[in-house]
Amino acid sequence: MLSSQKTSLFRKRMLQILTSTIQKKLDMQGINQGMDKELITQYTASAFVGIVEWWILNNMLHSPQLMAEQAWKLFERNNICC
C-alpha cells in the first residue's frame, strides 16, 4: 500500500513539474498555432510520464541516453523548446 502511494505521489509530482515546464516553453507558433495550449501541455506531459513508466516497468530495455534522445526528438517535433 505504501509503495503504491509513493508511486502515485511521484507520478503526480512529475506531472506537475513537466506541466509547468512545458507550459512555459511551448511555442504556439507553427505547428501548434490555433491549438489549445493546455491540451498540448497535458498531452505531452502525460505521454512523457507514460513512456518513463513503460521504460521502468519493462526493466529499462533501453539506455537512459537513448530514452533521453528519443524524448528530446519528440519534444522538438511538437515545438517544445527545452
CSV table of C-alpha atoms in Angstrom, one decimal:
chain,number,residue,atom,x,y,z
A,1,MET,CA,0.0,0.0,0.0
A,2,LEU,CA,2.7,2.5,1.0
A,3,SER,CA,4.7,1.7,-2.2
A,4,SER,CA,1.6,2.4,-4.3
A,5,GLN,CA,1.0,5.7,-2.5
A,6,LYS,CA,4.6,6.7,-3.1
A,7,THR,CA,4.4,5.8,-6.8
A,8,SER,CA,1.2,7.8,-7.1
A,9,LEU,CA,2.7,10.8,-5.4
A,10,PHE,CA,5.8,10.6,-7.6
A,11,ARG,CA,3.8,10.4,-10.7
A,12,LYS,CA,1.6,13.3,-9.7
A,13,ARG,CA,4.6,15.5,-8.8
A,14,MET,CA,6.4,14.5,-12.0
A,15,LEU,CA,3.3,15.6,-14.0
A,16,GLN,CA,3.1,18.9,-12.1
A,17,ILE,CA,6.8,19.7,-12.8
A,18,LEU,CA,6.5,18.7,-16.5
A,19,THR,CA,3.3,20.6,-17.0
A,20,SER,CA,4.7,23.7,-15.6
A,21,THR,CA,7.9,23.5,-17.6
A,22,ILE,CA,6.1,22.6,-20.9
A,23,GLN,CA,3.6,25.4,-20.4
A,24,LYS,CA,6.5,27.9,-20.1
A,25,LYS,CA,8.4,26.6,-23.1
A,26,LEU,CA,5.7,25.6,-25.5
A,27,ASP,CA,6.0,27.5,-28.8
A,28,MET,CA,2.5,28.3,-30.0
A,29,GLN,CA,3.6,29.3,-33.5
A,30,GLY,CA,4.0,27.0,-36.5
A,31,ILE,CA,2.6,23.5,-36.0
A,32,ASN,CA,0.9,24.5,-32.7
A,33,GLN,CA,-0.8,27.6,-33.9
A,34,GLY,CA,-4.5,27.6,-33.3
A,35,MET,CA,-4.2,24.7,-30.9
A,36,ASP,CA,-5.3,24.8,-27.2
A,37,LYS,CA,-2.1,25.3,-25.2
A,38,GLU,CA,-3.4,23.5,-22.1
A,39,LEU,CA,-4.4,20.5,-24.2
A,40,ILE,CA,-1.0,20.2,-25.8
A,41,THR,CA,0.6,20.6,-22.4
A,42,GLN,CA,-1.4,17.9,-20.8
A,43,TYR,CA,-1.0,15.5,-23.7
A,44,THR,CA,2.8,16.0,-23.8
A,45,ALA,CA,3.3,15.7,-20.1
A,46,SER,CA,1.1,12.6,-19.8
A,47,ALA,CA,2.9,11.0,-22.8
A,48,PHE,CA,6.3,11.6,-21.3
A,49,VAL,CA,5.3,10.2,-17.9
A,50,GLY,CA,3.8,7.2,-19.7
A,51,ILE,CA,7.0,6.4,-21.6
A,52,VAL,CA,9.0,6.7,-18.4
A,53,GLU,CA,6.6,4.4,-16.6
A,54,TRP,CA,6.7,1.9,-19.5
A,55,TRP,CA,10.5,2.1,-19.6
A,56,ILE,CA,10.8,1.3,-15.8
A,57,LEU,CA,8.2,-1.4,-15.8
A,58,ASN,CA,9.9,-3.1,-18.8
A,59,ASN,CA,13.2,-3.4,-17.0
A,60,MET,CA,14.7,-0.3,-18.7
A,61,LEU,CA,15.2,-2.1,-22.0
A,62,HIS,CA,16.8,1.0,-23.5
A,63,SER,CA,19.7,3.0,-22.1
A,64,PRO,CA,18.9,6.3,-20.3
A,65,GLN,CA,20.8,8.1,-23.1
A,66,LEU,CA,18.6,6.5,-25.8
A,67,MET,CA,15.5,7.4,-23.9
A,68,ALA,CA,16.6,11.0,-23.4
A,69,GLU,CA,17.5,11.3,-27.1
A,70,GLN,CA,14.1,9.9,-28.2
A,71,ALA,CA,12.2,12.1,-25.8
A,72,TRP,CA,14.1,15.2,-26.9
A,73,LYS,CA,13.2,14.4,-30.5
A,74,LEU,CA,9.5,14.1,-29.6
A,75,PHE,CA,9.7,17.4,-27.8
A,76,GLU,CA,11.3,19.1,-30.8
A,77,ARG,CA,8.6,17.6,-33.1
A,78,ASN,CA,6.0,19.3,-31.0
A,79,ASN,CA,7.7,22.7,-30.9
A,80,ILE,CA,8.6,22.4,-27.2
A,81,CYS,CA,12.0,24.1,-26.8
A,82,CYS,CA,13.7,22.8,-23.6
